[in-house]
Every structure is written in C-alpha cells, then in structure tokens.
XYZ file of C-alpha atoms in Angstrom:
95
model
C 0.000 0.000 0.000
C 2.821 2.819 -1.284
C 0.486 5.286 -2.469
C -1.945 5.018 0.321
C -2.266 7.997 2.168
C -0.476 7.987 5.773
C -2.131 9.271 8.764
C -0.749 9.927 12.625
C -3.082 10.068 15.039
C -2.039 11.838 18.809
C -3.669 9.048 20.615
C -4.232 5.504 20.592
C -7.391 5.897 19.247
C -9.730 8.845 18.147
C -11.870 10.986 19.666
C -13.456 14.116 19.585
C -10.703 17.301 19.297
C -7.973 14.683 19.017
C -5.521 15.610 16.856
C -4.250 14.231 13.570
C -1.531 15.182 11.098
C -1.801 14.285 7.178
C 1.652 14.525 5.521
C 0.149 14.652 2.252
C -3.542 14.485 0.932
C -4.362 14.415 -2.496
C -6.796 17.236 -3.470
C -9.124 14.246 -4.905
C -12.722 14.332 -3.961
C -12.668 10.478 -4.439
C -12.280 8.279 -1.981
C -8.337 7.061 -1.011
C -7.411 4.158 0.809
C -5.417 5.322 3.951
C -3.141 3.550 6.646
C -3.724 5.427 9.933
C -0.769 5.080 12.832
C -1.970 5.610 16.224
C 0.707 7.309 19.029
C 1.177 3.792 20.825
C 2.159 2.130 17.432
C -0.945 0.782 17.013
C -2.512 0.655 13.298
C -5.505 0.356 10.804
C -6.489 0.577 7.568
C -8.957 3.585 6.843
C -10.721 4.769 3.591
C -10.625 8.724 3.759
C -11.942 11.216 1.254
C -12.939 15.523 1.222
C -16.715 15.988 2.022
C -15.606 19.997 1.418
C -12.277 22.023 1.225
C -11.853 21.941 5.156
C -13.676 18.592 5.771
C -12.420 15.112 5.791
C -14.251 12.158 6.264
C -12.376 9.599 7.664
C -13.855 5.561 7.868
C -11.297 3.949 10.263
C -11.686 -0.495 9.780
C -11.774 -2.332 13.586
C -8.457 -2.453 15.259
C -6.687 -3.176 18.361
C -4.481 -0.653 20.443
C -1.069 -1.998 21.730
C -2.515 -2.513 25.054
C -5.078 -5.020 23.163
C -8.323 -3.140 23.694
C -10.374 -3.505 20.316
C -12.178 -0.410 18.835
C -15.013 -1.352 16.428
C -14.708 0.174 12.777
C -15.855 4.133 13.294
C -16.561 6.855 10.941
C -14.699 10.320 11.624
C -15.325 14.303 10.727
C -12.061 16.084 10.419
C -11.818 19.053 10.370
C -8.147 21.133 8.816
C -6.530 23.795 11.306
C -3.947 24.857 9.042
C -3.712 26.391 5.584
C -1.537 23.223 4.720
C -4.558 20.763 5.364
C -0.960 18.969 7.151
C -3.007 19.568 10.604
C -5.954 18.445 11.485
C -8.502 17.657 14.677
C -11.432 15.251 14.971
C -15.039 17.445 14.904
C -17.444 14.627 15.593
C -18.141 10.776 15.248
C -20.767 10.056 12.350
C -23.003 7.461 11.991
C-alpha cells in the first residue's frame, strides 16, 4: 500500500478534538485508501476522502491498540486547522 495515504493520530485511538496530522492528501474528492498510525504504534487501515475544502471524512476499519483493547470500525469528521490541510482535529463521530 505505497500510495496510500499515511495518517498519525495523537492518541491511541480517536476521539473528539484529538488531533491528527496528514503529511500529504491528495486534493481528490474520491475516496483514497489510507493507513492510519496511532501514538502507541498501534494501526488500521482507513478509507478517507474531502466531504468539502476543510472537511475530511475519515472511515477507520476495527483495530486493536497496543494494550489489546479492540475499537469497532468508526466513521470520523475532520476538520483542517492549518492552511496546509498537514493539521488536522477530529469534529465529531458520524453514523
């Protein structure tokens, strides 16, 4: 998964206000397969694309943090807190 986009996530898992950082995000409105790293060096695949110019929605698949407590696959509304779009915070959990 080379071209997938890579995301690092502040926490071990996500939550509302968390914060996440995008290295690089295509300007696609399309949806992009993405590998999201968690701050305890946890991991899961994710499918993210734009829902606006500031908005990312992010579908993270069912994982399990380092310390082996399993999160259920959840669907994320990012919002960008730079002009980059390299900085980003979770706004809410959608359905």
């Amino acid at each position: 998964m080379s071209d997938s986009i890579q995301i690092q996530v502040a926490d071990s898992h996500l939550y509302p206000g968390c914060a996440v950082q995008i290295p690089h995000l295509p300007e696609t409105e399309s949806a992009a397969a993405a590998v999201v790293e968690f701050a305890d060096g946890s991991g899961a695949n994710a499918t993210c694309h734009r829902r606006a110019f500031d908005e990312l929605e992010l579908m993270v698949e069912r994982y399990a943090t380092q310390k082996r407590h399993p999160v259920d696959t959840r669907h994320w509304l990012l919002f960008a807190v730079d002009a980059s779009h390299h900085s980003w915070r979770v706004k809410r959990r959608l359905p």
